[in-house]
Coordinates of C-alpha atoms in Angstrom, one line a residue:
M1 CA 16.5 22.6 -5.6
D2 CA 19.8 21.4 -4.1
H3 CA 22.0 24.0 -2.2
N4 CA 24.3 24.4 0.8
F5 CA 24.0 27.1 3.4
G6 CA 27.1 26.9 5.6
D7 CA 27.1 23.6 7.4
T8 CA 23.5 22.9 6.2
G9 CA 22.6 21.3 2.9
V10 CA 19.1 21.8 1.6
F11 CA 17.2 19.8 -1.0
A12 CA 13.6 20.8 -2.0
E13 CA 11.3 19.3 -4.7
V14 CA 7.9 20.5 -5.8
S15 CA 5.8 18.4 -8.3
K16 CA 2.3 18.4 -9.8
E17 CA 0.7 15.6 -11.7
S18 CA -2.6 15.7 -13.5
S19 CA -4.3 13.0 -15.6
D20 CA -7.7 12.4 -17.1
T21 CA -6.9 8.6 -16.6
F22 CA -8.0 5.7 -18.7
L23 CA -11.5 5.2 -17.2
S24 CA -14.1 7.7 -18.2
H25 CA -14.7 10.7 -15.9
T26 CA -12.1 9.6 -13.3
R27 CA -9.7 12.5 -13.4
D28 CA -6.8 12.5 -10.9
D29 CA -4.8 15.5 -9.7
R30 CA -1.8 15.3 -7.3
K31 CA 0.6 17.8 -5.7
H32 CA 3.7 17.0 -3.8
L33 CA 6.2 19.0 -1.7
F34 CA 9.4 17.5 -0.3
L35 CA 12.0 19.3 1.8
K36 CA 15.2 17.8 3.4
T37 CA 18.0 19.6 5.3
V38 CA 21.1 18.0 6.6
S39 CA 23.2 20.0 9.2
A40 CA 26.6 19.1 10.6
L41 CA 26.5 19.9 14.3
G42 CA 30.1 18.8 14.9
D43 CA 32.6 16.2 13.8
D44 CA 30.4 13.2 14.8
T45 CA 26.9 14.6 14.9
T46 CA 24.4 15.2 12.1
L47 CA 20.9 16.6 12.3
T48 CA 18.4 15.7 9.5
F49 CA 15.0 17.2 8.9
V50 CA 12.6 15.7 6.3
T51 CA 9.0 16.7 5.5
S52 CA 6.8 15.4 2.7
V53 CA 3.3 16.8 2.0
N54 CA 0.9 15.3 -0.5
R55 CA -2.5 16.3 -1.8
E56 CA -4.7 14.3 -4.2
R57 CA -8.2 14.6 -5.7
Q58 CA -9.8 11.9 -7.8
N59 CA -13.0 10.3 -8.8
T60 CA -13.1 6.7 -7.6
V61 CA -14.6 3.7 -9.4
Q62 CA -15.5 0.3 -8.0
G63 CA -15.0 -1.8 -11.1
A64 CA -17.4 -2.9 -13.9
T65 CA -19.3 -6.0 -14.7
L66 CA -18.6 -8.0 -17.9
D67 CA -21.9 -6.9 -19.4
Q68 CA -20.9 -3.2 -18.8
I69 CA -17.5 -3.7 -20.4
A70 CA -19.2 -5.4 -23.4
Q71 CA -21.7 -2.6 -23.7
H72 CA -19.7 0.5 -22.9
G73 CA -16.1 -0.7 -23.6
W74 CA -13.0 -1.1 -21.5
R75 CA -13.0 2.6 -20.5
F76 CA -16.3 2.4 -18.6
G77 CA -15.8 4.0 -15.2
L78 CA -18.1 6.9 -14.2
G79 CA -20.6 9.1 -16.1
D80 CA -21.8 12.7 -16.5
D81 CA -25.5 12.1 -15.8
P82 CA -26.5 13.4 -12.3
S83 CA -29.6 11.2 -12.3
L84 CA -27.5 8.0 -12.1
Q85 CA -25.4 6.5 -9.3
T86 CA -22.4 6.4 -11.7
Y87 CA -22.2 10.2 -11.8
A88 CA -18.6 11.3 -11.2
G89 CA -19.7 14.3 -9.1
Y90 CA -21.2 11.9 -6.5
N91 CA -18.1 9.7 -6.3
G92 CA -15.2 11.8 -5.4
A93 CA -12.4 11.5 -2.9
S94 CA -9.7 13.7 -1.5
Y95 CA -6.5 12.6 0.2
R96 CA -4.2 14.7 2.4
S97 CA -1.0 13.1 3.8
S98 CA 2.3 14.2 5.3
F99 CA 5.3 12.6 6.8
T100 CA 7.9 14.5 8.9
Y101 CA 10.9 13.3 10.9
L102 CA 13.8 14.8 12.8
G103 CA 16.8 12.5 13.0
V104 CA 20.1 12.7 14.9
T105 CA 23.2 10.5 14.2
S106 CA 26.2 10.7 16.5
T107 CA 28.7 8.7 18.5
L108 CA 28.7 8.4 22.2
G109 CA 31.0 6.3 24.4
G110 CA 31.9 3.9 21.6
W111 CA 28.3 3.6 20.4
T112 CA 26.9 4.9 17.1
V113 CA 23.5 6.4 17.8
D114 CA 20.7 6.9 15.2
N115 CA 17.4 8.3 16.5
K116 CA 14.4 9.5 14.6
V117 CA 11.2 11.0 15.9
Y118 CA 8.4 11.3 13.4
F119 CA 4.9 12.3 12.7
N120 CA 2.6 10.9 10.0
D121 CA -0.9 11.9 9.1
F122 CA -3.5 10.9 6.5
D123 CA -7.0 12.1 5.8
H124 CA -9.4 10.5 3.4
A125 CA -12.7 12.3 2.7
S126 CA -15.0 10.7 0.2
D127 CA -18.5 10.7 -1.4
K128 CA -19.8 7.4 -2.7
T129 CA -23.2 6.4 -4.0
S130 CA -24.9 3.2 -2.8
D131 CA -23.5 1.5 -5.9
P132 CA -21.2 3.5 -8.2
T133 CA -21.5 0.8 -10.8
D134 CA -25.3 0.9 -11.1
T135 CA -26.6 2.5 -14.3
D136 CA -30.3 1.8 -13.8
P137 CA -32.2 4.9 -12.5
S138 CA -35.1 2.6 -11.3
H139 CA -32.7 1.5 -8.5
N140 CA -32.6 5.1 -7.1
G141 CA -34.7 6.3 -4.2
V142 CA -33.9 8.0 -0.9
Q143 CA -35.8 7.3 2.3
F144 CA -35.7 10.0 5.0
Y145 CA -36.0 9.3 8.8
D146 CA -36.7 11.4 11.8
A147 CA -34.8 11.4 15.1
A148 CA -36.9 8.5 16.3
G149 CA -36.0 6.4 13.3
K150 CA -39.4 6.6 11.8
K151 CA -39.9 7.0 8.0
T152 CA -40.8 10.5 6.9
T153 CA -40.6 11.5 3.2
K154 CA -39.2 9.5 0.3
A155 CA -37.6 11.0 -2.8
A156 CA -38.2 8.2 -5.3
T157 CA -35.8 9.3 -8.0
D158 CA -33.0 10.9 -5.9
V159 CA -29.6 9.3 -5.8
P160 CA -28.6 7.6 -2.4
G161 CA -25.2 7.4 -1.0
K162 CA -22.7 8.0 1.8
R163 CA -20.4 10.8 2.9
A164 CA -17.4 9.7 5.0
D165 CA -14.1 10.9 6.5
N166 CA -11.2 9.1 8.0
G167 CA -8.4 11.0 9.8
F168 CA -5.3 9.1 10.9
H169 CA -2.3 10.4 12.9
A170 CA 0.8 8.5 14.0
Y171 CA 3.6 9.7 16.4
G172 CA 6.7 7.6 16.9
D173 CA 10.3 7.2 17.6
V174 CA 12.9 4.8 16.3
L175 CA 16.2 4.4 18.2
R176 CA 19.1 2.4 16.9
L177 CA 22.4 1.8 18.8
A178 CA 25.4 -0.2 17.6
R179 CA 29.0 -0.8 18.6
E180 CA 31.9 -3.2 18.1
A181 CA 31.8 -6.0 20.7
G182 CA 34.2 -8.9 20.6
P183 CA 34.3 -10.7 17.2
G184 CA 31.4 -8.8 15.9
R185 CA 29.0 -5.9 16.1
L186 CA 26.1 -5.5 18.6
Q187 CA 22.9 -3.7 17.6
V188 CA 20.1 -2.8 19.9
G189 CA 17.1 -0.5 19.6
A190 CA 13.4 0.0 19.9
W191 CA 10.4 1.3 18.0
V192 CA 7.5 2.9 19.8
E193 CA 4.4 4.4 18.1
R194 CA 0.9 5.7 18.9
N195 CA -1.8 5.8 16.2
D196 CA -5.0 7.9 16.6
D197 CA -7.7 7.4 14.1
A198 CA -11.2 8.9 13.8
R199 CA -13.9 8.1 11.2
W200 CA -17.5 8.7 10.5
Q201 CA -20.0 7.9 7.7
T202 CA -23.3 9.7 7.0
P203 CA -26.1 8.6 4.6
V204 CA -26.8 11.4 2.1
D205 CA -29.3 12.3 -0.7
F206 CA -26.8 13.3 -3.4
T207 CA -29.4 14.9 -5.6
T208 CA -30.1 17.6 -2.9
G209 CA -27.1 17.2 -0.7
A210 CA -29.3 16.6 2.4
A211 CA -28.5 14.1 5.1
T212 CA -31.2 11.4 5.3
G213 CA -31.0 10.1 8.9
T214 CA -31.1 6.4 9.6
K215 CA -33.8 3.8 10.6
Y216 CA -32.2 3.7 14.0
G217 CA -32.7 7.4 14.6
Y218 CA -29.0 8.4 14.3
A219 CA -27.7 10.9 11.8
D220 CA -24.7 8.7 11.1
N221 CA -24.1 5.1 10.1
Y222 CA -21.1 5.1 12.5
R223 CA -18.9 7.5 14.3
L224 CA -15.8 6.2 16.2
K225 CA -12.3 6.6 17.3
D226 CA -9.6 4.0 17.6
T227 CA -6.0 3.8 18.8
T228 CA -3.1 1.5 18.2
D229 CA 0.0 1.4 20.5
T230 CA 3.1 -0.4 19.3
F231 CA 6.3 -1.3 21.2
Q232 CA 9.1 -3.3 19.5
P233 CA 12.5 -3.5 21.2
Y234 CA 15.2 -5.7 19.5
V235 CA 18.7 -7.0 19.8
Q236 CA 21.0 -8.4 17.1
Y237 CA 24.6 -9.5 17.1
D238 CA 26.6 -9.7 13.8
W239 CA 29.2 -12.4 14.6
K240 CA 32.2 -12.6 12.2
A241 CA 32.4 -16.4 12.5
A242 CA 35.1 -16.8 9.8
E243 CA 36.7 -14.9 7.0
G244 CA 33.9 -13.6 4.9
V245 CA 31.2 -15.4 7.0
T246 CA 28.8 -13.4 9.3
V247 CA 26.2 -15.0 11.5
S248 CA 23.5 -12.7 12.8
P249 CA 21.2 -14.0 15.5
G250 CA 18.5 -11.6 16.7
L251 CA 15.5 -11.3 19.0
R252 CA 12.6 -8.9 18.8
Y253 CA 9.6 -8.5 21.0
S254 CA 6.4 -7.0 19.5
S255 CA 3.4 -5.7 21.5
V256 CA 0.4 -4.2 19.8
R257 CA -2.6 -2.8 21.7
R258 CA -5.7 -1.8 19.8
G259 CA -8.6 0.1 21.3
I260 CA -11.9 1.5 20.2
D261 CA -14.1 4.2 21.6
A262 CA -17.2 4.3 19.4
E263 CA -20.0 6.7 19.9
L264 CA -21.7 4.6 17.2
N265 CA -20.0 1.3 16.3
K266 CA -20.1 -0.4 12.9
S267 CA -22.8 -2.9 14.1
T268 CA -26.4 -3.7 13.5
P269 CA -28.0 -1.8 15.1
P270 CA -25.3 0.9 15.7
A271 CA -24.4 1.2 19.4
P272 CA -21.7 2.6 21.6
L273 CA -18.7 0.4 22.1
K274 CA -15.5 0.7 24.2
A275 CA -13.1 -2.2 24.0
S276 CA -9.5 -3.1 23.6
A277 CA -7.3 -6.1 22.8
T278 CA -3.5 -6.6 23.2
Y279 CA -1.4 -9.0 21.1
D280 CA 2.3 -9.8 21.6
A281 CA 4.9 -12.2 20.5
W282 CA 8.7 -13.0 20.8
L283 CA 10.2 -13.1 17.3
P284 CA 13.7 -14.7 17.0
S285 CA 15.7 -14.7 13.8
I286 CA 19.0 -15.8 12.4
S287 CA 20.8 -15.1 9.2
V288 CA 24.1 -16.3 7.7
H289 CA 26.0 -14.3 5.1
D290 CA 28.9 -15.8 3.2
Q291 CA 31.1 -13.6 1.0
L292 CA 32.3 -16.4 -1.3
S293 CA 34.5 -14.0 -3.4
H294 CA 34.8 -10.4 -4.2
D295 CA 31.9 -10.7 -6.7
W296 CA 29.8 -13.5 -5.2
S297 CA 27.9 -13.9 -1.9
A298 CA 25.3 -16.3 -0.5
Y299 CA 22.9 -15.9 2.4
A300 CA 20.3 -17.9 4.4
Q301 CA 17.7 -16.5 6.8
V302 CA 15.1 -17.8 9.2
A303 CA 12.8 -15.5 11.1
K304 CA 9.5 -15.5 13.0
G305 CA 6.9 -12.9 12.0
F306 CA 3.8 -11.4 13.6
L307 CA 0.8 -9.5 12.5
A308 CA -1.9 -8.1 14.9
P309 CA -5.5 -8.4 13.7
P310 CA -6.9 -5.1 12.3
V311 CA -9.2 -2.9 14.4
N312 CA -12.2 -4.2 12.4
V313 CA -12.0 -7.4 14.5
I314 CA -12.7 -5.4 17.7
Q315 CA -15.5 -3.5 16.0
L316 CA -17.3 -6.8 15.4
N317 CA -16.2 -8.9 18.4
G318 CA -15.4 -6.4 21.1
A319 CA -12.3 -7.6 23.1
R320 CA -12.8 -11.2 21.7
G321 CA -10.5 -10.6 18.8
L322 CA -8.8 -13.0 16.4
D323 CA -5.5 -14.6 17.3
P324 CA -2.6 -12.7 15.8
E325 CA -1.1 -14.0 12.5
L326 CA 2.2 -15.8 13.1
T327 CA 4.7 -16.7 10.4
T328 CA 7.9 -18.7 10.1
N329 CA 10.0 -17.3 7.2
Y330 CA 12.7 -19.1 5.3
Q331 CA 14.9 -17.7 2.6
L332 CA 18.0 -18.9 0.8
G333 CA 19.7 -16.8 -1.9
T334 CA 22.8 -15.7 -3.7
A335 CA 24.0 -12.5 -5.4
Y336 CA 26.7 -11.9 -8.0
A337 CA 27.9 -8.5 -9.3
T338 CA 30.6 -7.3 -11.7
R339 CA 30.8 -4.2 -13.8
E340 CA 29.1 -5.9 -16.7
F341 CA 26.7 -8.3 -15.0
N342 CA 24.8 -8.6 -11.8
F343 CA 22.5 -11.5 -10.8
G344 CA 20.4 -12.5 -7.8
A345 CA 18.3 -15.5 -7.0
D346 CA 16.4 -16.8 -3.9
V347 CA 14.0 -19.4 -2.8
Y348 CA 11.5 -18.7 0.0
R349 CA 8.9 -20.3 2.1
V350 CA 6.5 -18.5 4.5
D351 CA 4.5 -20.7 6.8
F352 CA 1.5 -18.9 8.2
G353 CA -0.4 -19.8 11.4
N354 CA -3.7 -18.2 12.1
Y355 CA -3.7 -16.7 8.6
I356 CA -5.9 -13.6 8.6
S357 CA -8.1 -13.6 5.5
Q358 CA -10.6 -11.0 4.3
T359 CA -14.3 -11.7 3.8
T360 CA -17.4 -9.6 3.3
I361 CA -20.6 -9.3 5.4
D362 CA -23.6 -7.0 5.5
S363 CA -23.1 -4.7 8.6
G364 CA -26.4 -2.8 8.2
A365 CA -24.5 0.2 6.8
G366 CA -23.7 -1.7 3.6
S367 CA -21.2 -4.3 2.7
E368 CA -18.1 -4.3 4.9
S369 CA -14.8 -6.1 4.7
V370 CA -14.1 -8.1 7.8
Y371 CA -11.4 -10.6 8.7
V372 CA -11.3 -14.2 9.9
N373 CA -8.7 -16.7 11.0
A374 CA -8.3 -19.0 8.1
G375 CA -6.1 -21.6 9.8
G376 CA -2.8 -22.0 8.1
A377 CA -1.3 -21.1 4.7
V378 CA 2.0 -21.6 2.9
Y379 CA 3.6 -19.2 0.5
K380 CA 6.6 -20.5 -1.4
G381 CA 8.5 -19.8 -4.6
I382 CA 11.6 -18.8 -6.4
E383 CA 12.8 -15.4 -7.6
V384 CA 15.6 -14.4 -10.1
E385 CA 16.8 -11.0 -11.3
G386 CA 19.7 -9.9 -13.4
T387 CA 21.1 -7.0 -15.5
Y388 CA 23.7 -7.3 -18.3
A389 CA 25.4 -4.2 -19.6
F390 CA 26.3 -4.3 -23.3
T391 CA 27.9 -0.8 -23.1
R392 CA 28.1 1.9 -20.5
Q393 CA 24.7 3.2 -21.8
L394 CA 22.8 0.1 -22.8
S395 CA 21.8 -2.8 -20.6
L396 CA 19.4 -5.7 -20.6
Y397 CA 17.3 -6.3 -17.5
A398 CA 15.1 -9.3 -16.6
N399 CA 13.4 -10.7 -13.5
A400 CA 11.0 -13.6 -12.9
S401 CA 9.2 -15.4 -10.1
L402 CA 7.3 -18.6 -9.6
N403 CA 4.9 -18.5 -6.7
H404 CA 2.6 -21.0 -4.9
A405 CA 0.3 -19.9 -2.1
T406 CA -2.3 -22.3 -0.7
Y407 CA -4.3 -22.8 2.5
K408 CA -3.2 -25.8 4.6
G409 CA -5.2 -28.9 4.4
G410 CA -6.4 -28.5 0.9
S411 CA -5.6 -27.0 -2.6
V412 CA -7.4 -23.7 -2.2
R413 CA -5.1 -20.9 -3.5
V414 CA -4.8 -17.6 -1.6
A415 CA -6.6 -14.9 -3.6
G416 CA -4.5 -12.3 -5.4
T417 CA -1.4 -14.4 -5.7
P418 CA -0.3 -14.9 -9.3
R419 CA 1.5 -18.2 -10.2
A420 CA 4.2 -16.3 -12.0
T421 CA 5.5 -12.8 -12.7
A422 CA 8.2 -11.6 -15.1
A423 CA 9.7 -8.6 -16.7
I424 CA 12.3 -8.1 -19.5
G425 CA 13.5 -5.1 -21.4
L426 CA 16.3 -2.7 -22.5
I427 CA 17.4 0.3 -20.5
Y428 CA 19.4 3.1 -22.1
G429 CA 20.9 6.1 -20.4
D430 CA 23.9 8.2 -19.3
K431 CA 24.4 11.0 -16.9
Q432 CA 23.6 13.5 -19.6
G433 CA 21.7 13.3 -22.9
L434 CA 19.1 10.7 -24.0
F435 CA 17.7 8.1 -21.7
G436 CA 14.9 5.6 -22.1
S437 CA 13.6 2.1 -21.7
L438 CA 11.4 -0.6 -23.4
M439 CA 10.0 -3.1 -20.9
T440 CA 7.6 -6.0 -21.0
K441 CA 5.8 -7.0 -17.8
M442 CA 3.9 -10.2 -17.3
V443 CA 1.6 -11.4 -14.5
G444 CA 0.4 -15.0 -14.3
A445 CA -3.1 -16.4 -13.6
Q446 CA -4.7 -16.0 -10.2
Y447 CA -8.0 -16.2 -8.4
G448 CA -10.0 -13.2 -7.2
V449 CA -11.8 -15.0 -4.4
D450 CA -10.7 -17.7 -1.9
N451 CA -13.7 -17.7 0.5
T452 CA -17.4 -16.9 0.9
T453 CA -19.7 -16.6 3.8
D454 CA -22.7 -19.0 3.7
A455 CA -26.3 -18.3 5.0
K456 CA -25.3 -19.4 8.5
G457 CA -22.4 -17.0 8.6
T458 CA -19.8 -19.7 8.2
T459 CA -16.7 -19.0 6.2
V460 CA -16.3 -21.5 3.4
F461 CA -12.9 -21.6 1.6
A462 CA -13.1 -22.2 -2.2
N463 CA -11.6 -20.5 -5.2
S464 CA -13.7 -18.6 -7.8
Q465 CA -13.3 -15.7 -10.1
H466 CA -10.3 -17.0 -12.1
L467 CA -8.3 -14.3 -13.8
G468 CA -6.0 -15.3 -16.7
G469 CA -2.5 -13.9 -17.0
Y470 CA -1.7 -10.8 -18.9
S471 CA 1.3 -8.8 -20.2
S472 CA 1.9 -5.2 -21.3
V473 CA 4.8 -3.2 -22.8
D474 CA 5.9 0.1 -21.4
A475 CA 8.2 2.6 -23.2
A476 CA 10.0 5.8 -22.1
L477 CA 12.2 8.3 -23.8
G478 CA 13.7 11.4 -22.4
Y479 CA 16.6 13.9 -22.3
R480 CA 18.5 15.4 -19.4
A481 CA 21.3 18.0 -19.0
D482 CA 23.3 19.4 -16.1
Q483 CA 22.7 23.0 -17.2
G484 CA 19.3 24.4 -17.7
P485 CA 17.8 27.7 -19.0
W486 CA 17.9 30.9 -17.0
G487 CA 20.9 29.8 -14.9
T488 CA 19.3 26.7 -13.5
K489 CA 21.4 23.7 -12.6
G490 CA 19.8 21.2 -14.9
F491 CA 16.6 19.9 -16.4
S492 CA 15.0 16.7 -17.7
V493 CA 12.0 16.0 -19.9
S494 CA 10.6 12.6 -20.7
L495 CA 7.6 10.9 -22.4
D496 CA 6.4 7.6 -20.8
V497 CA 3.9 5.4 -22.7
N498 CA 2.2 2.7 -20.7
N499 CA 0.7 -0.4 -22.3
L500 CA 2.2 0.6 -25.7
F501 CA 0.2 -2.0 -27.7
N502 CA -3.1 -1.3 -25.9
A503 CA -3.6 -4.8 -24.5
R504 CA -7.1 -5.6 -23.0
K505 CA -7.2 -7.9 -20.0
L506 CA -9.0 -8.3 -16.7
T507 CA -6.5 -7.8 -13.9
A508 CA -8.4 -7.9 -10.6
F509 CA -11.7 -8.9 -9.0
A510 CA -13.4 -5.9 -7.4
G511 CA -16.2 -7.6 -5.4
N512 CA -19.9 -7.9 -6.4
Q513 CA -22.4 -5.3 -7.6
S514 CA -24.9 -4.7 -4.7
V515 CA -28.0 -4.6 -6.9
S516 CA -27.5 -7.6 -9.1
G517 CA -24.7 -9.5 -7.3
A518 CA -22.8 -9.7 -10.6
P519 CA -19.0 -9.8 -10.2
L520 CA -17.1 -6.6 -10.7
Y521 CA -13.6 -6.3 -12.2
F522 CA -10.8 -4.0 -12.9
G523 CA -9.1 -4.1 -16.3
L524 CA -5.6 -3.3 -17.6
P525 CA -5.6 0.4 -18.5
G526 CA -5.3 1.1 -22.2
R527 CA -2.4 3.0 -23.8
G528 CA -1.5 6.0 -21.7
A529 CA 1.0 8.8 -22.3
F530 CA 2.6 10.8 -19.6
V531 CA 4.9 13.9 -20.0
D532 CA 7.3 14.6 -17.1
M533 CA 9.3 17.8 -16.9
A534 CA 11.7 18.8 -14.1
V535 CA 14.1 21.7 -13.5
K536 CA 16.9 21.7 -10.9
F537 CA 17.6 25.0 -9.1

């Protein structure tokens, strides 16, 4: 819905999406509400309100072994047998999220002012068996414990698992000020945010729904709260150095404080923990933009970057956290645009210091992902993108990238970084009538693992779980009009078909099966059809 009420414009959208998904017994249902109002409060002041609410329910999978794919096919996901850990009813998750902001733009004493105060929340409640990929009932069995941590009864055939909830809330404000100053434009501002997070996990007998207790006498594996406070002021000056040339030096300060207050920390054995760690850095940057002609421009950028270690670090090490991840980023690019043709290309290099890499350990409550400083790493590559319009309705689109990401001091590649990506296809459409596309996407070879933890707890960097490249073809066809039935302002209906030719390839490494240690993978979803219908009021 799009409508004006006096000096206020209102846009609202409601959508619902439902899919039985490609993998067996992994249905996904989503609902979305979006509302935006824009009010003119005077000649120079605008008030904007935006809220977005999302709800999702799905059954979650953890991948499949190669033997399971060979035996059950590419659609193997979850099952309908409640005596097995793969039962869909024991592996469900719900997600609730919202984002709301109130923004004011105005002018004051020669300054343009843009301020947004916002609230963001996210809740993830989930059930998960001990190993959702395990189809062997002999691996079942639930041990119960009393309040002293002593073993009581045992249900030899019941299905073990965990019930968990994670609730996240963020409150923040973003202030931007700008004004003309001498031969350029001065920009200053700040971002401040507070994150509150609470999470717990309880071991459960899913066959009966009863909590089992733990060998440490606690009802939960962990129960904790953590906070993150962020403060980032900045200043930038856009200096018009010459005709068509703008030089923009800038400086940003970033301070991140993470704290944890755990009734039961993720540790072995679980214990209370109260700790905090603060990370900060000065982050200078400079960019040069040259408008070479009306259609053609070029740019160069150098900037420092900063990433604070995640809260998992404090959970394991208390206040003795990892050093923050620091980067030096370089980019050189060009862009060209006319009515018929647009093209962009850039080369980049990102030099990481204290690169934060993920590894897996046994925390006593199951396998947990933790983070380590991996020394240095370098990402570099080239990217190109372009569109050529044959007519007003039909155009050819293509993009490609070559990427190289390795740890310093060796040839170990960073996991999950494909050597190349590309896409090419035709796009057809006008404001009214038929629209559609036919697009081929390609992803190059990559590794699923770049490190392991040896028996001494030492992180050893080496590549394994090689994944070959893959490609898929997606197609879409639809129709839209600016007048709809029953006096509505327009409608659209479309059919999207993903993986048109039903290609079968492994796409990602998903860890290891807890029972056998066999590697788990995700595969390219097979052919899928989606119908989308929208009406504008």
